[in-house]
mmCIF file of C-alpha atoms in Angstrom:
data_model
loop_
_atom_site.group_PDB
_atom_site.id
_atom_site.type_symbol
_atom_site.label_atom_id
_atom_site.label_comp_id
_atom_site.label_asym_id
_atom_site.label_seq_id
_atom_site.Cartn_x
_atom_site.Cartn_y
_atom_site.Cartn_z
ATOM 1 C CA UNK A 1 -10.807 4.851 -39.638
ATOM 2 C CA UNK A 2 -8.026 7.249 -40.291
ATOM 3 C CA UNK A 3 -8.871 10.830 -40.721
ATOM 4 C CA UNK A 4 -6.930 13.757 -42.469
ATOM 5 C CA UNK A 5 -6.223 15.518 -39.581
ATOM 6 C CA UNK A 6 -7.034 15.779 -36.061
ATOM 7 C CA UNK A 7 -8.231 18.927 -34.421
ATOM 8 C CA UNK A 8 -8.886 17.721 -31.053
ATOM 9 C CA UNK A 9 -12.253 17.952 -31.506
ATOM 10 C CA UNK A 10 -14.575 16.110 -29.064
ATOM 11 C CA UNK A 11 -13.876 12.790 -31.074
ATOM 12 C CA UNK A 12 -14.372 10.944 -27.885
ATOM 13 C CA UNK A 13 -15.256 12.423 -24.693
ATOM 14 C CA UNK A 14 -16.817 10.167 -21.849
ATOM 15 C CA UNK A 15 -18.127 11.986 -18.791
ATOM 16 C CA UNK A 16 -19.474 9.996 -16.246
ATOM 17 C CA UNK A 17 -21.316 12.537 -13.496
ATOM 18 C CA UNK A 18 -22.872 10.934 -10.366
ATOM 19 C CA UNK A 19 -25.680 13.145 -9.484
ATOM 20 C CA UNK A 20 -25.685 12.184 -5.979
ATOM 21 C CA UNK A 21 -22.108 13.466 -5.780
ATOM 22 C CA UNK A 22 -21.740 16.835 -3.532
ATOM 23 C CA UNK A 23 -18.783 18.571 -4.923
ATOM 24 C CA UNK A 24 -16.930 20.717 -2.771
ATOM 25 C CA UNK A 25 -15.499 24.262 -3.718
ATOM 26 C CA UNK A 26 -12.304 23.225 -5.467
ATOM 27 C CA UNK A 27 -14.982 21.874 -8.313
ATOM 28 C CA UNK A 28 -15.141 25.245 -9.466
ATOM 29 C CA UNK A 29 -11.645 25.705 -10.070
ATOM 30 C CA UNK A 30 -11.302 22.431 -11.685
ATOM 31 C CA UNK A 31 -14.006 23.161 -13.798
ATOM 32 C CA UNK A 32 -12.431 26.518 -15.159
ATOM 33 C CA UNK A 33 -9.377 24.461 -15.806
ATOM 34 C CA UNK A 34 -10.754 21.810 -17.884
ATOM 35 C CA UNK A 35 -12.900 24.460 -19.735
ATOM 36 C CA UNK A 36 -9.528 25.896 -20.812
ATOM 37 C CA UNK A 37 -8.551 22.646 -22.473
ATOM 38 C CA UNK A 38 -11.600 21.096 -23.685
ATOM 39 C CA UNK A 39 -14.187 22.614 -26.206
ATOM 40 C CA UNK A 40 -17.623 23.156 -24.732
ATOM 41 C CA UNK A 41 -19.060 20.777 -27.559
ATOM 42 C CA UNK A 42 -17.417 17.582 -25.624
ATOM 43 C CA UNK A 43 -20.172 14.938 -25.287
ATOM 44 C CA UNK A 44 -20.787 12.542 -22.537
ATOM 45 C CA UNK A 45 -21.248 8.583 -23.191
ATOM 46 C CA UNK A 46 -22.187 5.741 -20.874
ATOM 47 C CA UNK A 47 -19.715 3.418 -19.371
ATOM 48 C CA UNK A 48 -21.070 0.915 -22.115
ATOM 49 C CA UNK A 49 -20.228 3.063 -25.032
ATOM 50 C CA UNK A 50 -16.856 4.245 -23.711
ATOM 51 C CA UNK A 51 -15.223 1.644 -21.721
ATOM 52 C CA UNK A 52 -15.071 -2.368 -21.467
ATOM 53 C CA UNK A 53 -14.404 -4.387 -18.372
ATOM 54 C CA UNK A 54 -10.816 -5.908 -18.269
ATOM 55 C CA UNK A 55 -10.868 -8.574 -15.402
ATOM 56 C CA UNK A 56 -12.639 -9.146 -12.129
ATOM 57 C CA UNK A 57 -16.194 -10.280 -13.043
ATOM 58 C CA UNK A 58 -18.386 -9.162 -10.165
ATOM 59 C CA UNK A 59 -15.382 -7.152 -8.675
ATOM 60 C CA UNK A 60 -16.523 -4.312 -11.130
ATOM 61 C CA UNK A 61 -19.892 -2.729 -10.194
ATOM 62 C CA UNK A 62 -22.075 -0.072 -11.972
ATOM 63 C CA UNK A 63 -23.816 2.334 -9.822
ATOM 64 C CA UNK A 64 -26.033 5.254 -10.091
ATOM 65 C CA UNK A 65 -27.579 4.031 -13.739
ATOM 66 C CA UNK A 66 -23.739 3.200 -14.963
ATOM 67 C CA UNK A 67 -22.411 6.953 -13.841
ATOM 68 C CA UNK A 68 -20.328 5.727 -10.834
ATOM 69 C CA UNK A 69 -17.691 2.681 -11.379
ATOM 70 C CA UNK A 70 -16.734 0.659 -8.298
ATOM 71 C CA UNK A 71 -13.586 -1.920 -8.734
ATOM 72 C CA UNK A 72 -12.663 -4.001 -5.828
ATOM 73 C CA UNK A 73 -10.078 -6.252 -4.545
ATOM 74 C CA UNK A 74 -10.817 -9.347 -2.723
ATOM 75 C CA UNK A 75 -8.937 -12.933 -2.119
ATOM 76 C CA UNK A 76 -10.165 -13.979 -5.566
ATOM 77 C CA UNK A 77 -9.108 -11.212 -7.848
ATOM 78 C CA UNK A 78 -9.077 -7.728 -8.304
ATOM 79 C CA UNK A 79 -10.594 -5.788 -11.189
ATOM 80 C CA UNK A 80 -10.090 -3.170 -13.933
ATOM 81 C CA UNK A 81 -11.488 -1.415 -17.109
ATOM 82 C CA UNK A 82 -10.313 0.291 -20.125
ATOM 83 C CA UNK A 83 -11.242 2.689 -22.836
ATOM 84 C CA UNK A 84 -12.599 1.085 -25.969
ATOM 85 C CA UNK A 85 -10.368 2.974 -28.147
ATOM 86 C CA UNK A 86 -6.745 4.353 -28.080
ATOM 87 C CA UNK A 87 -5.738 7.839 -28.564
ATOM 88 C CA UNK A 88 -2.754 9.897 -29.920
ATOM 89 C CA UNK A 89 -2.472 12.565 -27.195
ATOM 90 C CA UNK A 90 -5.314 13.821 -24.953
ATOM 91 C CA UNK A 91 -7.035 14.475 -21.697
ATOM 92 C CA UNK A 92 -7.809 11.937 -19.125
ATOM 93 C CA UNK A 93 -9.100 12.412 -15.863
ATOM 94 C CA UNK A 94 -11.318 10.775 -13.189
ATOM 95 C CA UNK A 95 -12.802 11.602 -9.887
ATOM 96 C CA UNK A 96 -11.474 8.602 -7.562
ATOM 97 C CA UNK A 97 -12.010 7.876 -3.935
ATOM 98 C CA UNK A 98 -9.953 5.341 -2.351
ATOM 99 C CA UNK A 99 -10.619 2.702 -0.059
ATOM 100 C CA UNK A 100 -10.274 3.528 4.076
ATOM 101 C CA UNK A 101 -8.670 1.399 6.880
ATOM 102 C CA UNK A 102 -5.698 -1.066 6.485
ATOM 103 C CA UNK A 103 -4.636 -0.928 2.794
ATOM 104 C CA UNK A 104 -1.078 -2.031 2.968
ATOM 105 C CA UNK A 105 -0.058 -3.758 -0.382
ATOM 106 C CA UNK A 106 -3.221 -2.513 -2.369
ATOM 107 C CA UNK A 107 -2.499 -0.719 -5.457
ATOM 108 C CA UNK A 108 -5.008 1.357 -7.461
ATOM 109 C CA UNK A 109 -3.783 2.487 -10.802
ATOM 110 C CA UNK A 110 -5.251 5.348 -13.176
ATOM 111 C CA UNK A 111 -2.882 5.329 -16.346
ATOM 112 C CA UNK A 112 -2.663 5.364 -20.123
ATOM 113 C CA UNK A 113 -0.598 2.671 -21.895
ATOM 114 C CA UNK A 114 0.017 0.784 -25.107
ATOM 115 C CA UNK A 115 1.425 -2.322 -23.600
ATOM 116 C CA UNK A 116 -1.175 -4.737 -25.156
ATOM 117 C CA UNK A 117 0.106 -3.385 -28.644
ATOM 118 C CA UNK A 118 3.683 -2.529 -28.095
ATOM 119 C CA UNK A 119 4.995 -5.293 -25.639
ATOM 120 C CA UNK A 120 8.596 -4.669 -25.560
ATOM 121 C CA UNK A 121 8.594 -1.094 -26.722
ATOM 122 C CA UNK A 122 5.402 0.167 -24.759
ATOM 123 C CA UNK A 123 4.674 4.006 -23.631
ATOM 124 C CA UNK A 124 3.078 4.741 -20.149
ATOM 125 C CA UNK A 125 1.856 7.414 -18.060
ATOM 126 C CA UNK A 126 0.959 6.333 -14.420
ATOM 127 C CA UNK A 127 -1.070 7.654 -11.360
ATOM 128 C CA UNK A 128 -0.288 4.899 -8.927
ATOM 129 C CA UNK A 129 -1.820 5.074 -5.309
ATOM 130 C CA UNK A 130 -0.219 2.840 -2.928
ATOM 131 C CA UNK A 131 -1.905 1.635 0.128
ATOM 132 C CA UNK A 132 -0.703 1.628 3.648
ATOM 133 C CA UNK A 133 -0.889 0.301 7.286
ATOM 134 C CA UNK A 134 -3.933 1.810 9.588
ATOM 135 C CA UNK A 135 -2.972 5.064 10.596
ATOM 136 C CA UNK A 136 -0.494 5.855 7.814
ATOM 137 C CA UNK A 137 -1.742 7.590 4.415
ATOM 138 C CA UNK A 138 -1.758 6.667 0.774
ATOM 139 C CA UNK A 139 0.878 7.574 -1.214
ATOM 140 C CA UNK A 140 0.679 8.754 -4.770
ATOM 141 C CA UNK A 141 3.376 7.834 -7.506
ATOM 142 C CA UNK A 142 3.485 9.163 -11.163
ATOM 143 C CA UNK A 143 5.770 7.698 -13.713
ATOM 144 C CA UNK A 144 6.537 7.718 -17.291
ATOM 145 C CA UNK A 145 7.619 5.270 -19.683
ATOM 146 C CA UNK A 146 8.689 5.511 -23.324
ATOM 147 C CA UNK A 147 9.482 2.820 -26.085
ATOM 148 C CA UNK A 148 9.784 0.131 -23.285
ATOM 149 C CA UNK A 149 12.003 2.373 -21.147
ATOM 150 C CA UNK A 150 11.318 0.454 -17.895
ATOM 151 C CA UNK A 151 14.981 0.073 -17.056
ATOM 152 C CA UNK A 152 15.079 3.774 -16.670
ATOM 153 C CA UNK A 153 12.215 4.605 -13.880
ATOM 154 C CA UNK A 154 10.973 7.983 -13.957
ATOM 155 C CA UNK A 155 9.322 7.943 -10.708
ATOM 156 C CA UNK A 156 8.152 10.740 -8.465
ATOM 157 C CA UNK A 157 6.100 10.427 -5.143
ATOM 158 C CA UNK A 158 4.202 12.664 -3.061
ATOM 159 C CA UNK A 159 2.112 13.293 -0.167
ATOM 160 C CA UNK A 160 -1.190 14.988 -0.384
ATOM 161 C CA UNK A 161 -2.907 17.870 1.516
ATOM 162 C CA UNK A 162 -6.199 15.779 2.226
ATOM 163 C CA UNK A 163 -7.148 12.467 2.888
ATOM 164 C CA UNK A 164 -8.099 10.581 -0.519
ATOM 165 C CA UNK A 165 -10.568 8.145 1.216
ATOM 166 C CA UNK A 166 -12.850 10.686 2.613
ATOM 167 C CA UNK A 167 -14.008 12.313 -0.430
ATOM 168 C CA UNK A 168 -13.670 12.019 -4.396
ATOM 169 C CA UNK A 169 -10.804 13.977 -5.835
ATOM 170 C CA UNK A 170 -9.750 14.600 -9.350
ATOM 171 C CA UNK A 171 -6.706 13.109 -10.979
ATOM 172 C CA UNK A 172 -5.811 14.202 -14.868
ATOM 173 C CA UNK A 173 -3.067 13.391 -17.444
ATOM 174 C CA UNK A 174 -2.631 15.727 -19.976
ATOM 175 C CA UNK A 175 -0.325 14.607 -23.023
ATOM 176 C CA UNK A 176 0.465 16.321 -26.028
ATOM 177 C CA UNK A 177 3.228 16.083 -28.696
ATOM 178 C CA UNK A 178 5.846 18.180 -26.457
ATOM 179 C CA UNK A 179 4.376 18.017 -22.988
ATOM 180 C CA UNK A 180 3.104 15.778 -20.144
ATOM 181 C CA UNK A 181 1.316 17.177 -17.184
ATOM 182 C CA UNK A 182 -0.166 15.483 -14.165
ATOM 183 C CA UNK A 183 -2.763 17.364 -12.348
ATOM 184 C CA UNK A 184 -4.497 16.689 -8.532
ATOM 185 C CA UNK A 185 -7.854 18.561 -8.516
ATOM 186 C CA UNK A 186 -6.755 21.898 -10.186
ATOM 187 C CA UNK A 187 -3.267 22.052 -9.347
ATOM 188 C CA UNK A 188 -0.529 20.662 -11.743
ATOM 189 C CA UNK A 189 1.917 18.454 -9.661
ATOM 190 C CA UNK A 190 4.274 17.437 -12.647
ATOM 191 C CA UNK A 191 5.292 18.537 -15.980
ATOM 192 C CA UNK A 192 7.634 16.563 -18.257
ATOM 193 C CA UNK A 193 8.975 18.175 -21.190
ATOM 194 C CA UNK A 194 10.068 16.564 -24.712
ATOM 195 C CA UNK A 195 13.509 16.964 -25.037
ATOM 196 C CA UNK A 196 16.034 15.728 -27.698
ATOM 197 C CA UNK A 197 17.989 13.907 -25.138
ATOM 198 C CA UNK A 198 14.919 11.681 -24.247
ATOM 199 C CA UNK A 199 14.405 10.673 -27.769
ATOM 200 C CA UNK A 200 12.125 7.842 -28.351
ATOM 201 C CA UNK A 201 11.725 7.764 -24.334
ATOM 202 C CA UNK A 202 9.263 10.158 -24.343
ATOM 203 C CA UNK A 203 5.667 8.755 -25.050
ATOM 204 C CA UNK A 204 4.726 8.771 -28.811
ATOM 205 C CA UNK A 205 2.240 5.735 -29.667
ATOM 206 C CA UNK A 206 -1.414 5.856 -29.172
ATOM 207 C CA UNK A 207 -2.428 4.619 -26.023
ATOM 208 C CA UNK A 208 -5.695 3.661 -23.863
ATOM 209 C CA UNK A 209 -6.748 4.507 -20.718
ATOM 210 C CA UNK A 210 -7.027 2.022 -17.873
ATOM 211 C CA UNK A 211 -8.074 1.761 -14.277
ATOM 212 C CA UNK A 212 -7.120 -1.018 -11.911
ATOM 213 C CA UNK A 213 -7.096 -2.523 -8.282
ATOM 214 C CA UNK A 214 -4.594 -5.168 -7.497
ATOM 215 C CA UNK A 215 -2.451 -6.872 -4.936
ATOM 216 C CA UNK A 216 0.934 -5.384 -4.923
ATOM 217 C CA UNK A 217 2.257 -6.998 -1.592
ATOM 218 C CA UNK A 218 5.679 -7.792 -3.116
ATOM 219 C CA UNK A 219 6.595 -4.068 -3.442
ATOM 220 C CA UNK A 220 3.886 -1.502 -2.722
ATOM 221 C CA UNK A 221 4.168 -0.900 1.196
ATOM 222 C CA UNK A 222 7.498 -0.928 2.488
ATOM 223 C CA UNK A 223 9.334 -2.869 -0.062
ATOM 224 C CA UNK A 224 6.913 -5.737 0.458
ATOM 225 C CA UNK A 225 7.125 -5.832 4.263
ATOM 226 C CA UNK A 226 3.388 -5.286 4.584
ATOM 227 C CA UNK A 227 1.282 -7.392 2.571
ATOM 228 C CA UNK A 228 -2.473 -7.098 1.472
ATOM 229 C CA UNK A 229 -4.668 -8.563 4.908
ATOM 230 C CA UNK A 230 -7.830 -10.006 3.207
ATOM 231 C CA UNK A 231 -9.393 -9.407 6.775
ATOM 232 C CA UNK A 232 -10.300 -6.135 5.586
ATOM 233 C CA UNK A 233 -11.394 -6.858 2.107
ATOM 234 C CA UNK A 234 -13.026 -6.017 -0.013
ATOM 235 C CA UNK A 235 -10.962 -3.000 -0.825
ATOM 236 C CA UNK A 236 -13.370 -0.782 -2.943
ATOM 237 C CA UNK A 237 -11.834 2.140 -4.892
ATOM 238 C CA UNK A 238 -14.707 4.506 -6.664
ATOM 239 C CA UNK A 239 -14.456 6.240 -9.774
ATOM 240 C CA UNK A 240 -16.637 9.085 -11.529
ATOM 241 C CA UNK A 241 -16.241 11.693 -13.617
ATOM 242 C CA UNK A 242 -14.553 9.909 -16.309
ATOM 243 C CA UNK A 243 -13.240 11.983 -19.052
ATOM 244 C CA UNK A 244 -11.596 11.083 -22.363
ATOM 245 C CA UNK A 245 -10.848 13.722 -24.667
ATOM 246 C CA UNK A 246 -8.084 12.911 -27.293
ATOM 247 C CA UNK A 247 -7.299 12.348 -31.027
ATOM 248 C CA UNK A 248 -8.224 8.817 -32.203
ATOM 249 C CA UNK A 249 -5.577 5.953 -32.705
ATOM 250 C CA UNK A 250 -5.002 6.198 -37.023
ATOM 251 C CA UNK A 251 -5.087 10.186 -36.828
ATOM 252 C CA UNK A 252 -1.711 11.555 -37.997
ATOM 253 C CA UNK A 253 0.484 13.497 -35.734
ATOM 254 C CA UNK A 254 1.038 16.172 -34.403
ATOM 255 C CA UNK A 255 -2.689 16.667 -33.291
ATOM 256 C CA UNK A 256 -3.264 20.535 -33.902
ATOM 257 C CA UNK A 257 -4.281 22.460 -30.929
ATOM 258 C CA UNK A 258 -2.739 19.814 -28.491
ATOM 259 C CA UNK A 259 0.676 21.488 -28.061
ATOM 260 C CA UNK A 260 -0.942 24.810 -27.352
ATOM 261 C CA UNK A 261 -3.720 23.881 -24.796
ATOM 262 C CA UNK A 262 -0.847 21.887 -22.903
ATOM 263 C CA UNK A 263 0.746 25.242 -22.203
ATOM 264 C CA UNK A 264 0.797 25.804 -18.602
ATOM 265 C CA UNK A 265 -0.438 29.589 -17.411
ATOM 266 C CA UNK A 266 1.858 31.359 -15.172
ATOM 267 C CA UNK A 267 -0.522 30.986 -12.046
ATOM 268 C CA UNK A 268 -0.637 27.230 -12.402
ATOM 269 C CA UNK A 269 3.209 26.972 -12.856
ATOM 270 C CA UNK A 270 3.131 28.851 -9.542
ATOM 271 C CA UNK A 271 0.828 26.521 -7.966
ATOM 272 C CA UNK A 272 2.885 23.521 -9.272
ATOM 273 C CA UNK A 273 6.062 25.086 -7.959
ATOM 274 C CA UNK A 274 4.368 25.408 -4.464
ATOM 275 C CA UNK A 275 3.046 21.795 -4.434
ATOM 276 C CA UNK A 276 6.147 20.360 -5.393
ATOM 277 C CA UNK A 277 8.418 22.155 -2.686
ATOM 278 C CA UNK A 278 5.686 21.183 -0.158
ATOM 279 C CA UNK A 279 4.633 17.697 -1.076
ATOM 280 C CA UNK A 280 7.059 16.037 -2.976
ATOM 281 C CA UNK A 281 8.719 13.065 -1.119
ATOM 282 C CA UNK A 282 10.962 11.412 -4.002
ATOM 283 C CA UNK A 283 12.284 12.482 -7.379
ATOM 284 C CA UNK A 284 14.262 10.481 -9.606
ATOM 285 C CA UNK A 285 16.179 13.204 -10.749
ATOM 286 C CA UNK A 286 17.941 13.407 -7.138
ATOM 287 C CA UNK A 287 18.432 9.714 -6.894
ATOM 288 C CA UNK A 288 22.124 9.509 -7.178
ATOM 289 C CA UNK A 289 22.175 5.992 -5.958
ATOM 290 C CA UNK A 290 20.218 4.717 -8.759
ATOM 291 C CA UNK A 291 21.477 7.206 -11.448
ATOM 292 C CA UNK A 292 24.817 8.470 -10.462
ATOM 293 C CA UNK A 293 24.660 10.904 -13.279
ATOM 294 C CA UNK A 294 21.059 12.316 -13.583
ATOM 295 C CA UNK A 295 19.209 11.041 -16.815
ATOM 296 C CA UNK A 296 19.315 13.407 -19.649
ATOM 297 C CA UNK A 297 15.947 15.334 -19.257
ATOM 298 C CA UNK A 298 16.954 16.050 -15.545
ATOM 299 C CA UNK A 299 17.673 19.894 -14.798
ATOM 300 C CA UNK A 300 19.251 19.763 -11.384
ATOM 301 C CA UNK A 301 19.370 23.138 -9.958
ATOM 302 C CA UNK A 302 19.689 24.296 -6.193
ATOM 303 C CA UNK A 303 16.529 22.686 -5.207
ATOM 304 C CA UNK A 304 18.289 19.316 -5.233
ATOM 305 C CA UNK A 305 19.832 20.315 -1.644
ATOM 306 C CA UNK A 306 16.265 19.437 -0.495
ATOM 307 C CA UNK A 307 16.423 15.842 -1.155
ATOM 308 C CA UNK A 308 18.966 13.183 0.091
ATOM 309 C CA UNK A 309 21.279 11.055 -2.152
ATOM 310 C CA UNK A 310 18.651 8.599 -2.180
ATOM 311 C CA UNK A 311 16.374 10.854 -3.964
ATOM 312 C CA UNK A 312 13.938 11.254 -0.688
ATOM 313 C CA UNK A 313 12.828 14.469 0.769
ATOM 314 C CA UNK A 314 15.324 15.671 3.735
ATOM 315 C CA UNK A 315 12.435 17.393 5.184
ATOM 316 C CA UNK A 316 9.750 15.477 7.344
ATOM 317 C CA UNK A 317 7.267 18.265 6.524
ATOM 318 C CA UNK A 318 6.782 17.037 3.205
ATOM 319 C CA UNK A 319 4.021 14.732 4.139
ATOM 320 C CA UNK A 320 0.748 16.473 3.132
ATOM 321 C CA UNK A 321 -1.714 16.457 5.968
ATOM 322 C CA UNK A 322 -4.288 18.958 6.771
ATOM 323 C CA UNK A 323 -6.140 16.183 8.292
ATOM 324 C CA UNK A 324 -3.355 15.166 10.921
ATOM 325 C CA UNK A 325 -1.745 12.433 9.371
ATOM 326 C CA UNK A 326 1.964 11.997 7.919
ATOM 327 C CA UNK A 327 3.583 10.344 5.152
ATOM 328 C CA UNK A 328 6.859 8.425 5.471
ATOM 329 C CA UNK A 329 9.271 9.114 2.820
ATOM 330 C CA UNK A 330 9.375 6.989 -0.087
ATOM 331 C CA UNK A 331 13.065 5.824 -1.675
ATOM 332 C CA UNK A 332 14.419 4.478 -4.835
ATOM 333 C CA UNK A 333 12.897 2.572 -7.481
ATOM 334 C CA UNK A 334 10.995 0.139 -4.977
ATOM 335 C CA UNK A 335 8.870 1.898 -2.228
ATOM 336 C CA UNK A 336 11.047 1.433 1.115
ATOM 337 C CA UNK A 337 8.946 3.187 3.355
ATOM 338 C CA UNK A 338 5.740 3.463 4.809
#
């Protein structure tokens, strides 16, 4: 039902908190960040109230009285779920623990899209987690599509400073009328600002939240060189702390309060700049092979010297790794490295 206005009141907030999960110290910083974005009156909904299974039959399992969701990939199928409603701007987050061991070819995705409604002109905001061979880490990729702009991929890839298979970590997307911000734990890692030059390629139509695990053998690891090895199946991705907060589809834009809430404080901007300097391994704005002229929203300055013409980071230190593993560089529109 359409509403006269959208004020970012808690029209739908689904917080699935696993009571048995012992949160690390970073939780306090993340909670403070979320508190600054969401009203205290946000209410919790069960999985059945807020989400629906997309595919995968028994490969989607609820645990802890429905507070934790496991989706798995085996030789039969992957699995996925989606929010029951669509939202016009909002804050979407989850705590995720990724499968361990040999995960080449496995893709876990946490994203918002409207591809089921707008097949040719869809919008999408992605977190994609790309598996790897044993001894090499997962890679994290973000992407932005607007109005069906799939021919102009806006991928960025990053190493992480932790092992995402050992504990739950929080990944969030903040989408407002003018700004998109991606977060890992309490740290913003990417900001996309609406510009006149982007036009309709800045996502603007209502989207639903999705989480999936699937076989990406054709491209996900070393450009398809390493496939999913089902000897190691099932591959299980665990989700908890699922949070939906936004303006429901049908509410007229702009959503009051969304733009202000998406403004990044100076200390968070500094943290984002440090993260990107240390951990970004590929950026489409620096890829002169795909884009001889940068896409119009790209503001390329002196930092471009840190990247090769392929868009890959020059330094092999940009791999994450307090835990002693390292990332290979990713490159181009198709992931071509481990």
